[in-house]
PDB file of C-alpha atoms (C1' of nucleotides) in Angstrom:
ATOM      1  CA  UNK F   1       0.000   0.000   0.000  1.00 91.00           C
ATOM      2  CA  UNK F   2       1.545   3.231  -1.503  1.00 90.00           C
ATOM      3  CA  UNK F   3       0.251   6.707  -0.703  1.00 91.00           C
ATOM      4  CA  UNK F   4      -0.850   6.869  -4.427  1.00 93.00           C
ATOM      5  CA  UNK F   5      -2.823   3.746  -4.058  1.00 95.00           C
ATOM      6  CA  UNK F   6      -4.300   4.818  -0.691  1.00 96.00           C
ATOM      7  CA  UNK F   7      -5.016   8.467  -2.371  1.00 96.00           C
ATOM      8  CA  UNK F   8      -6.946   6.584  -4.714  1.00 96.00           C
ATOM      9  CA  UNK F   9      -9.041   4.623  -2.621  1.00 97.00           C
ATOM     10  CA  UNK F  10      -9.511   7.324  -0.243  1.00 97.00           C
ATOM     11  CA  UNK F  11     -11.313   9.334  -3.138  1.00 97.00           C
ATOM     12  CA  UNK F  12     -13.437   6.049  -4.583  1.00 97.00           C
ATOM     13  CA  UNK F  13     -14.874   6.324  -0.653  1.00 97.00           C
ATOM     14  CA  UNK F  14     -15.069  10.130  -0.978  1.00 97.00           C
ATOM     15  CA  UNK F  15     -18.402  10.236  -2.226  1.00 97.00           C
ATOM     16  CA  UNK F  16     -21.620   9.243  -0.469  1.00 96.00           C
ATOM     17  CA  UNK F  17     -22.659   6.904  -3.972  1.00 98.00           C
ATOM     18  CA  UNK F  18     -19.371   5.000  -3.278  1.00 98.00           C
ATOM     19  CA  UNK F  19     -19.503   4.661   0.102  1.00 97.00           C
ATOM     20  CA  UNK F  20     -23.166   3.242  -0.220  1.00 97.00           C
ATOM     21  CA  UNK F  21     -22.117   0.841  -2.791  1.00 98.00           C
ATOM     22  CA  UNK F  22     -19.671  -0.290  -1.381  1.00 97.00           C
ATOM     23  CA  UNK F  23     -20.712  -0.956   2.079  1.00 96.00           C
ATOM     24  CA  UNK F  24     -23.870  -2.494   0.472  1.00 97.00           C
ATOM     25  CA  UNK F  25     -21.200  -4.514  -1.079  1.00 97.00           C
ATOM     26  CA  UNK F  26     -19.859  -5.589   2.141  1.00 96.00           C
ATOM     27  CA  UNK F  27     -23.435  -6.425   3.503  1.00 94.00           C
ATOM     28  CA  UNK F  28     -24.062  -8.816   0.312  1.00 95.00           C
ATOM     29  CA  UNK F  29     -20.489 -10.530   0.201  1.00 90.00           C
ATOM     30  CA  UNK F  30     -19.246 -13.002  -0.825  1.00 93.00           C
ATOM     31  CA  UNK F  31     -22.120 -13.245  -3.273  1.00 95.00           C
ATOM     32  CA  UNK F  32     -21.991 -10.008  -4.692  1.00 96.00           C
ATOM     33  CA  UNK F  33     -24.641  -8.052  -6.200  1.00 98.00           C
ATOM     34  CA  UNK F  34     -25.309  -7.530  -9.932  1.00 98.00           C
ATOM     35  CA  UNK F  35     -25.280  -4.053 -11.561  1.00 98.00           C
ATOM     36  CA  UNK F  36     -28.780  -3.589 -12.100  1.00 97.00           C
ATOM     37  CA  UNK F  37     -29.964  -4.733  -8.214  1.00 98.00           C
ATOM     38  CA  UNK F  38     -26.969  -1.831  -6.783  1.00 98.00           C
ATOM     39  CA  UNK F  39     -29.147   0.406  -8.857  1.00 97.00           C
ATOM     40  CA  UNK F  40     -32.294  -0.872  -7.863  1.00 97.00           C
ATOM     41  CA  UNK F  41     -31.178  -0.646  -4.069  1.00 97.00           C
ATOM     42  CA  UNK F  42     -30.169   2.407  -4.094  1.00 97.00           C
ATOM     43  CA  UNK F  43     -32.187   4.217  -6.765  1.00 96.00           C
ATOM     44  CA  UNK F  44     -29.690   5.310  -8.901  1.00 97.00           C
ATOM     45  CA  UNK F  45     -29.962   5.854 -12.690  1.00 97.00           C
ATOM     46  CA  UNK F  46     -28.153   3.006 -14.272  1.00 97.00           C
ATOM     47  CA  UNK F  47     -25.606   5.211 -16.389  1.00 97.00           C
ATOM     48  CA  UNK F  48     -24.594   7.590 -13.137  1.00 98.00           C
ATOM     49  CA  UNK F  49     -24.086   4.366 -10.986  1.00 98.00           C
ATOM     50  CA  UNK F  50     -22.253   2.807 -13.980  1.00 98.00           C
ATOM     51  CA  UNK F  51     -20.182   5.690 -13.956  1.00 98.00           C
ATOM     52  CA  UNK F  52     -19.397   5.129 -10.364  1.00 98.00           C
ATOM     53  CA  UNK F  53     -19.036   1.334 -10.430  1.00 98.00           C
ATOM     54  CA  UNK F  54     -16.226   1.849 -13.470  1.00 98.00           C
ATOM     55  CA  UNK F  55     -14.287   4.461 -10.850  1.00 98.00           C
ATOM     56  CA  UNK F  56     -14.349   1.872  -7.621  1.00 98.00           C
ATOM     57  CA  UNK F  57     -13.082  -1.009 -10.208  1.00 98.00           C
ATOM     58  CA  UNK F  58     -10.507   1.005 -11.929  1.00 97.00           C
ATOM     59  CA  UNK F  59      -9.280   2.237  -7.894  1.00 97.00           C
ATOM     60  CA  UNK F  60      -9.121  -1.651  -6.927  1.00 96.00           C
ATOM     61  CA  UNK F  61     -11.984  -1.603  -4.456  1.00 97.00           C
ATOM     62  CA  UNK F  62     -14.623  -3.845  -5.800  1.00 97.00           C
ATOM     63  CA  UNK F  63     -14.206  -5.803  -8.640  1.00 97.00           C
ATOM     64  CA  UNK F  64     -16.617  -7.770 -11.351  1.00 98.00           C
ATOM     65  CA  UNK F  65     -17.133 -10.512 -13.107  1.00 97.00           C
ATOM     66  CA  UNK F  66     -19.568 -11.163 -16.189  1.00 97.00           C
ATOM     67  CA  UNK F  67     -22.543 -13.447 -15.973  1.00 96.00           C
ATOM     68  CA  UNK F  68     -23.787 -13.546 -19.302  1.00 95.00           C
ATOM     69  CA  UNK F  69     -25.805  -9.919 -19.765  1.00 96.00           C
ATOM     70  CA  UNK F  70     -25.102  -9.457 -16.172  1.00 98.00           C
ATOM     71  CA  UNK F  71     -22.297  -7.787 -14.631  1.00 98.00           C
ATOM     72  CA  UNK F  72     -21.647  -8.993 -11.100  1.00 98.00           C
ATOM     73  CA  UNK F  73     -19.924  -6.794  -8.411  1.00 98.00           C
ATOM     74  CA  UNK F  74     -17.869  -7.541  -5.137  1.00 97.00           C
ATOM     75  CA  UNK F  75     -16.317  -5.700  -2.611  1.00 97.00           C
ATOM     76  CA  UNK F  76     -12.865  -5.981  -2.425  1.00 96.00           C
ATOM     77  CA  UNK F  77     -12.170  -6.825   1.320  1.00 95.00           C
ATOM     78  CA  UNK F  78      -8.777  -7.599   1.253  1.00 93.00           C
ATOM     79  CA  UNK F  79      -8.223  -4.274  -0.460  1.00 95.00           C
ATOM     80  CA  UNK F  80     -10.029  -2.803   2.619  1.00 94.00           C
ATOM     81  CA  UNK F  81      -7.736  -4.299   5.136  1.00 93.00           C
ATOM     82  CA  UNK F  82      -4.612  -3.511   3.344  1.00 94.00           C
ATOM     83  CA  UNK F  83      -6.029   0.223   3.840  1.00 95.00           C
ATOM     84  CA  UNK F  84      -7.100  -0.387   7.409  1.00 93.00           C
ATOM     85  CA  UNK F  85      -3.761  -1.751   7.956  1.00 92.00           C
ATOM     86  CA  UNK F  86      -2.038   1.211   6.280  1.00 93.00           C
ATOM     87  CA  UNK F  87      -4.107   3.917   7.998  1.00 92.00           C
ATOM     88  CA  UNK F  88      -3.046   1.969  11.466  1.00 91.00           C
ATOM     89  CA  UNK F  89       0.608   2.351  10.820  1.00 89.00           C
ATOM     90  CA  UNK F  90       0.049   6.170   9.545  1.00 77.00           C
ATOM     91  CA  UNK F  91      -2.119   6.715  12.447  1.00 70.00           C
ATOM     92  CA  UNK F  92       0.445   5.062  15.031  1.00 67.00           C
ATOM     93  CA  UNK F  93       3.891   4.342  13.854  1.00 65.00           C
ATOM     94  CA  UNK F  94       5.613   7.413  14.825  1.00 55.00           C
ATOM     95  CA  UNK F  95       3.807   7.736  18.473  1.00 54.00           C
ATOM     96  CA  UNK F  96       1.854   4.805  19.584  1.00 53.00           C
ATOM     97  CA  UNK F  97       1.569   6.136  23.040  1.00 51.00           C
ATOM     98  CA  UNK F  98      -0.529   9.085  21.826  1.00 49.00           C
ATOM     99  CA  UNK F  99      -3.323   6.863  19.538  1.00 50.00           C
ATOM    100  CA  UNK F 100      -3.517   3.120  19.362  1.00 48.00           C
ATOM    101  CA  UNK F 101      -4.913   2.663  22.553  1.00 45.00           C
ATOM    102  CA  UNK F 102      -7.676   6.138  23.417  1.00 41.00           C
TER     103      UNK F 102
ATOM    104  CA  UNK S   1     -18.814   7.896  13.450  1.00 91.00           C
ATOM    105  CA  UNK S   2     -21.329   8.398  11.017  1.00 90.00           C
ATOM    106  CA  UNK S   3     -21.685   7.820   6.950  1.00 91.00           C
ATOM    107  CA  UNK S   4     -21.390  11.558   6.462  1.00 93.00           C
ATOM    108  CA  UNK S   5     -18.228  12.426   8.784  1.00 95.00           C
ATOM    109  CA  UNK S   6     -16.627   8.933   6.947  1.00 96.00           C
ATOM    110  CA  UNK S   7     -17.769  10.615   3.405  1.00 96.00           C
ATOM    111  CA  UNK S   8     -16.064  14.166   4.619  1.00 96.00           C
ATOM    112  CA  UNK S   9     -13.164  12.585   6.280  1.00 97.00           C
ATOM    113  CA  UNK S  10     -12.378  10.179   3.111  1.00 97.00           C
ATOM    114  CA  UNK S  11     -12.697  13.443   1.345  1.00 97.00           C
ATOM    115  CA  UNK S  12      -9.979  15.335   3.496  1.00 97.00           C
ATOM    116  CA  UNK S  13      -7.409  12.535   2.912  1.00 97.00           C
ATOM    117  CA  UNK S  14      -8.146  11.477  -1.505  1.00 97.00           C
ATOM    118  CA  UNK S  15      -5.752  14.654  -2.049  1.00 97.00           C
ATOM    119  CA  UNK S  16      -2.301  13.746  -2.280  1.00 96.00           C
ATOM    120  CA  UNK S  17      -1.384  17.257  -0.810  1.00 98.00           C
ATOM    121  CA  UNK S  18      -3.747  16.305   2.246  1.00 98.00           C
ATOM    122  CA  UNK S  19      -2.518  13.053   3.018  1.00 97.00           C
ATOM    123  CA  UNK S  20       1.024  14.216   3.252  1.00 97.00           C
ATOM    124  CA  UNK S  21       0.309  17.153   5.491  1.00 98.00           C
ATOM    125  CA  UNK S  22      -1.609  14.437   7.539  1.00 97.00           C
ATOM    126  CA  UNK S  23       1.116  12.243   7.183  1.00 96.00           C
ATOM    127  CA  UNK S  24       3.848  15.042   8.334  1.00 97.00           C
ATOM    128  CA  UNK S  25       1.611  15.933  11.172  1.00 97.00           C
ATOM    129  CA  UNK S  26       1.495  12.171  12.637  1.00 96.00           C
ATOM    130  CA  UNK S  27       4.806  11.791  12.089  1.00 94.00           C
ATOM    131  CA  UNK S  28       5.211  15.271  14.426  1.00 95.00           C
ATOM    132  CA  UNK S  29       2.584  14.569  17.104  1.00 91.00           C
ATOM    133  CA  UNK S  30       2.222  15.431  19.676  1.00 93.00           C
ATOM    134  CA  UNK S  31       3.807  18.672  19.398  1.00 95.00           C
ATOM    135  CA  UNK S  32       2.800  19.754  16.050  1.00 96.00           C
ATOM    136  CA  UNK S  33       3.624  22.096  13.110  1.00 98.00           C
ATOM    137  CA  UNK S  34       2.837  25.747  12.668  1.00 98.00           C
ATOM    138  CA  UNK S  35       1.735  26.697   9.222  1.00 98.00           C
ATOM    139  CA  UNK S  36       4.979  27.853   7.885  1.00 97.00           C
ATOM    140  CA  UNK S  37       6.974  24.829   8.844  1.00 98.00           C
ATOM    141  CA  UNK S  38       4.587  22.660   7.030  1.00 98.00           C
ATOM    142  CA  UNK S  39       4.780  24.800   3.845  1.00 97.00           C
ATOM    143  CA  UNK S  40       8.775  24.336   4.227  1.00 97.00           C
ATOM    144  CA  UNK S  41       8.505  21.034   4.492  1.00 97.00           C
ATOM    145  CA  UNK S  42       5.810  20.302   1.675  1.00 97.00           C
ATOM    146  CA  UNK S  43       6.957  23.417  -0.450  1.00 96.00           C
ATOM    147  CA  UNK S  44       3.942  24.786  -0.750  1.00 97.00           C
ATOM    148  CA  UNK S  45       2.702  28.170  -1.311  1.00 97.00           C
ATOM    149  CA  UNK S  46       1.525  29.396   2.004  1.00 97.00           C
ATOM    150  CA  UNK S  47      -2.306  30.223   0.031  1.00 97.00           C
ATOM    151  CA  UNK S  48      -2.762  26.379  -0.903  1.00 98.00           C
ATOM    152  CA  UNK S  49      -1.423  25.168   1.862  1.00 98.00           C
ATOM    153  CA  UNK S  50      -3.804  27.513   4.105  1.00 98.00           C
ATOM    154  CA  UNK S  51      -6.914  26.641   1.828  1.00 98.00           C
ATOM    155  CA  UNK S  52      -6.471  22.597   2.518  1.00 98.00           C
ATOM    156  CA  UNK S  53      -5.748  23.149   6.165  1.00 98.00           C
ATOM    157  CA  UNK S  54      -8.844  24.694   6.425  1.00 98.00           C
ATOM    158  CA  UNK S  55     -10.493  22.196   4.728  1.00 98.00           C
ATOM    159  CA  UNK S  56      -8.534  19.214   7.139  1.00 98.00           C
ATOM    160  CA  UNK S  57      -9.988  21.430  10.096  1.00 98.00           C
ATOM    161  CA  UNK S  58     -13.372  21.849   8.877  1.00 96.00           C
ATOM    162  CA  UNK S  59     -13.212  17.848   8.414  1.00 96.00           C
ATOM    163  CA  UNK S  60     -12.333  17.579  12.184  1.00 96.00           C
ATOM    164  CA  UNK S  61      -9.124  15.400  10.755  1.00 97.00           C
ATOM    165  CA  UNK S  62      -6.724  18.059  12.291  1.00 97.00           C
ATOM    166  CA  UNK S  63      -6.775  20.479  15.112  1.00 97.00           C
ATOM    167  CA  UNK S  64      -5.286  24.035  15.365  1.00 98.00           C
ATOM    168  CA  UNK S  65      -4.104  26.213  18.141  1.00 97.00           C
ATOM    169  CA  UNK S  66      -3.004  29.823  18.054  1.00 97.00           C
ATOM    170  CA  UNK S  67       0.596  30.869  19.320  1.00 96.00           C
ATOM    171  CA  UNK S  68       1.030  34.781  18.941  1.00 95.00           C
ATOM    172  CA  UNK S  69       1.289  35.270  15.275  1.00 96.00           C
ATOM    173  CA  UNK S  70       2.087  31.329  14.720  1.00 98.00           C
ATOM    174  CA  UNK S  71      -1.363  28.941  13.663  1.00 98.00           C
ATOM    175  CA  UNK S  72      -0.060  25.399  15.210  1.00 98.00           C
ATOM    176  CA  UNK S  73      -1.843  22.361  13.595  1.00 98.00           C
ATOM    177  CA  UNK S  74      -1.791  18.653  14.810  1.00 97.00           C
ATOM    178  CA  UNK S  75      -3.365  15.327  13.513  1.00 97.00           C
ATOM    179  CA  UNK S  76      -6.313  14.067  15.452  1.00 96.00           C
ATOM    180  CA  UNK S  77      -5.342  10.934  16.356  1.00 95.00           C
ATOM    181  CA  UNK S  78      -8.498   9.855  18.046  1.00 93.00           C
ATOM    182  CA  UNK S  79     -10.615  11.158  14.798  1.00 95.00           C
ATOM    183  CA  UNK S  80      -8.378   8.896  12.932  1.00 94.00           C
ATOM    184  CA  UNK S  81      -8.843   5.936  15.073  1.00 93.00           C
ATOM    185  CA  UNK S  82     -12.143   6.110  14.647  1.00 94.00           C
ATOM    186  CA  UNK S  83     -12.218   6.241  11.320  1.00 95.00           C
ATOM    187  CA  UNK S  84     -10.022   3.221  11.219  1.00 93.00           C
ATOM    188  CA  UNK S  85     -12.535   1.468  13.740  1.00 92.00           C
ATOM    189  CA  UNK S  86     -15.029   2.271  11.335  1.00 93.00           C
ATOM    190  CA  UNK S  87     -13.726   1.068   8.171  1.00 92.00           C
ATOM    191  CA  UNK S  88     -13.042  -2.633  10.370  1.00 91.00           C
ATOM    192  CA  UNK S  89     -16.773  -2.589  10.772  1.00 89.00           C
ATOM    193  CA  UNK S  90     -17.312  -1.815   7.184  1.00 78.00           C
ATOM    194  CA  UNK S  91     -15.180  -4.261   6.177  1.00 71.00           C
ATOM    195  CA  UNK S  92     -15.575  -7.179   8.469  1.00 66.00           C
ATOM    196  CA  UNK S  93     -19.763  -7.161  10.628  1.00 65.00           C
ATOM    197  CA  UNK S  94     -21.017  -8.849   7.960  1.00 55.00           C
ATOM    198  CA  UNK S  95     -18.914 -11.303   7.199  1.00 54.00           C
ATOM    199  CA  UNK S  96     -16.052 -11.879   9.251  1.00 53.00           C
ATOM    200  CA  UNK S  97     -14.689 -14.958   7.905  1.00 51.00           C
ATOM    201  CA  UNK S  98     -14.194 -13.541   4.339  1.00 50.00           C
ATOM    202  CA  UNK S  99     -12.248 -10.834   5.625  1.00 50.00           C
ATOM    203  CA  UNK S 100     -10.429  -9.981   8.995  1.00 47.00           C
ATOM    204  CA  UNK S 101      -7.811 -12.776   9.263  1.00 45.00           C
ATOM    205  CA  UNK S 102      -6.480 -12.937   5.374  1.00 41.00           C
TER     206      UNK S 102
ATOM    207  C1'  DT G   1     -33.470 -13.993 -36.420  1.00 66.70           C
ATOM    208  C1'  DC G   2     -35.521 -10.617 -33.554  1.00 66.70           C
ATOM    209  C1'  DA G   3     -37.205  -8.197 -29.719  1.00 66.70           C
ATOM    210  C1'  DA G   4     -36.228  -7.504 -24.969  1.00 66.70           C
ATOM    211  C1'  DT G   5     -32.971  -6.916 -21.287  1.00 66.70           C
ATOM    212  C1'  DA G   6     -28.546  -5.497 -18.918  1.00 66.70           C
ATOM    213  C1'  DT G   7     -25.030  -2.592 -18.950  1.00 66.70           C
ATOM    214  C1'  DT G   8     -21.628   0.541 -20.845  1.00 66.70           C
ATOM    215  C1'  DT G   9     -19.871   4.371 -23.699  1.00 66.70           C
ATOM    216  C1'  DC G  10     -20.126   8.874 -25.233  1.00 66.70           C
ATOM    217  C1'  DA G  11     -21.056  13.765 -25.292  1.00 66.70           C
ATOM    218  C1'  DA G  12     -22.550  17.818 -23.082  1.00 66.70           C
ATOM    219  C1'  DG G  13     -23.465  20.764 -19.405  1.00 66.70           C
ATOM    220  C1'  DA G  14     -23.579  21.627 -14.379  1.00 66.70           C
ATOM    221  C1'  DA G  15     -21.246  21.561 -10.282  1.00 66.70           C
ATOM    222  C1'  DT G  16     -17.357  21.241  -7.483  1.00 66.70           C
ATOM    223  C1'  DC G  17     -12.479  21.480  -6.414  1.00 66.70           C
ATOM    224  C1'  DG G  18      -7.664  23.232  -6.717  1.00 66.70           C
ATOM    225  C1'  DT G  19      -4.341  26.880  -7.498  1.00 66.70           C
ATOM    226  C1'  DT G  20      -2.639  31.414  -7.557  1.00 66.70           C
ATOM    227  C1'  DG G  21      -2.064  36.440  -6.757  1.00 66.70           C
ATOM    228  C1'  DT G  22      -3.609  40.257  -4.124  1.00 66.70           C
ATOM    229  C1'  DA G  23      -5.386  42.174  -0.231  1.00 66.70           C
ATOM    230  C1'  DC G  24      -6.416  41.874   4.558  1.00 66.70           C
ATOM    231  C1'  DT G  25      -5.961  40.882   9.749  1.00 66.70           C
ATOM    232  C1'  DA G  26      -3.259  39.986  13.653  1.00 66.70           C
ATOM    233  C1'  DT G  27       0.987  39.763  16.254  1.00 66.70           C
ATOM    234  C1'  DT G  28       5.692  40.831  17.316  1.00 66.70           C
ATOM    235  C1'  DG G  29       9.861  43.532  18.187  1.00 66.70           C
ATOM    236  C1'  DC G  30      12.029  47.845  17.647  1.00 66.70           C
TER     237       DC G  30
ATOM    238  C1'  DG J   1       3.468  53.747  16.353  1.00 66.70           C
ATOM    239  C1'  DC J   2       5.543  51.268  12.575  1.00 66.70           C
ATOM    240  C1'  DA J   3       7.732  47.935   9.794  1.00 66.70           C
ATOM    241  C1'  DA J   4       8.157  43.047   9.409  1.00 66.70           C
ATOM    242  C1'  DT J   5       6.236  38.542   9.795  1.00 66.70           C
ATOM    243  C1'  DA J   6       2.558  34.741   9.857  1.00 66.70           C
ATOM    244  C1'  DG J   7      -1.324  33.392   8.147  1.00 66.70           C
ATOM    245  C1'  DT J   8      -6.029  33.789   6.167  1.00 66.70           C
ATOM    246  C1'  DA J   9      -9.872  35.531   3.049  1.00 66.70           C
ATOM    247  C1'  DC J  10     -11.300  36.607  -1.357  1.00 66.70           C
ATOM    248  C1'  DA J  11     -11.793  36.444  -6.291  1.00 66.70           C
ATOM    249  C1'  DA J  12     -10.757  34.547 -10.638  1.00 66.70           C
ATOM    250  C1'  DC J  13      -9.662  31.022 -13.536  1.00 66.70           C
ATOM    251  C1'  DG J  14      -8.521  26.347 -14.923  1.00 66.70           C
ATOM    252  C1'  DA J  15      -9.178  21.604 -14.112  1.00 66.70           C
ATOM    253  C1'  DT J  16     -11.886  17.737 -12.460  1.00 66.70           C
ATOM    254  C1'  DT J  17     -15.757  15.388 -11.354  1.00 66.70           C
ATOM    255  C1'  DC J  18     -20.758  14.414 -11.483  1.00 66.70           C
ATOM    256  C1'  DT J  19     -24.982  13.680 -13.723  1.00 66.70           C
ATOM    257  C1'  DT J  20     -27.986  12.745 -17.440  1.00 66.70           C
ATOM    258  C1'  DG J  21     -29.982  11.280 -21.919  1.00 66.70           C
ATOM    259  C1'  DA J  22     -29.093   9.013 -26.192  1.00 66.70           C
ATOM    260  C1'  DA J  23     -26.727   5.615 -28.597  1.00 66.70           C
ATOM    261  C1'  DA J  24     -24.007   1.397 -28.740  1.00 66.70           C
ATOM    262  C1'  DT J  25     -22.765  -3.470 -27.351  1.00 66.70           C
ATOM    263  C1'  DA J  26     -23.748  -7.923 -25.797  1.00 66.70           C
ATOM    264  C1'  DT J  27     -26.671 -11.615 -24.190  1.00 66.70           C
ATOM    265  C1'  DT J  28     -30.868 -14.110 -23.705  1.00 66.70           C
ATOM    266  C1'  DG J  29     -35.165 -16.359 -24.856  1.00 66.70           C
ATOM    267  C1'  DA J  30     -38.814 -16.976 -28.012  1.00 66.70           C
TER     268       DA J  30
END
DNA sequence: TCAATATTTCAAGAATCGTTGTACTATTGC
DNA sequence: GCAATAGTACAACGATTCTTGAAATATTGA
């Protein structure tokens, strides 16, 4: 986990779209949900979530596979906890004292 | 730690600019940086730098103090924490197995 | 093959964000 | 008080990002 990578990811979670799909994501692993049911759930217009789906795949966070006209998405989890692990040792490398454990 | 603080705080830290005053600012805690230092030490000019401070404050990621003519800012650790503590939620309530120990 | 379905691509405009220079406020030391 | 210093506020512009409708691609089922 680079600083580019975790800029990256850090704006695919930026917006409140992203950070809906993907925790709705989370909620429906490891199944996944397919493009058209993400936009159902959340009423989105299919172009504007497509839009955002292509952003979060491109960034690493989810990814998809294809199921015939379907396009199925999953959260990327271990993604997540390589970024959980790298905000840790941002938040607590230099001065553990001061932040791991308050 | 709700969706919208996540939203704004993933916000403060998908600019490369942000992360690394973040990152300087960990690296310095508990003591801090004034303004100026952190523009050395980024090479910034002081405008931009002042303009995504203000932003990082706003976002509740970092905290600032005034010393006589000085502005001395410093990384909340605890907001950071629980933004990490939130993203291990995210990532791992639902389904724990899939995620927290790989 | 053909119509229906699922999704993406593209183009255009709206909205937001980032950068910079200039001006302003506040504090310090003489 | 006054000049110097630290930092912010404002305005303007450029650059990105977001959103949407229309068109394109691909798959399915009849």
């Amino acid at each position: 986990m680079d600083n580019q990578l975790a800029t990256t990811l850090f704006e695919s979670l930026s917006s409140s779209i992203r950070l809906d799909v993907f925790r709705l994501l989370v909620k429906n692993a490891p199944s996944g949900l397919v493009a058209g049911e993400i936009a159902t759930s959340l009423a989105l217009p299919a172009t504007n979530l497509s839009f955002h789906l292509k952003a979060m795949t491109n960034a690493g966070l989810i990814n998809v596979t294809q199921e015939g006209r379907y396009q199925r998405y999953r959260a990327n989890l271990s993604v997540m906890q390589a970024l959980v692990d790298y905000l840790t040792a941002e938040c607590c490398t230099a001065h553990p004292e001061s932040c791991c454990d308050n």
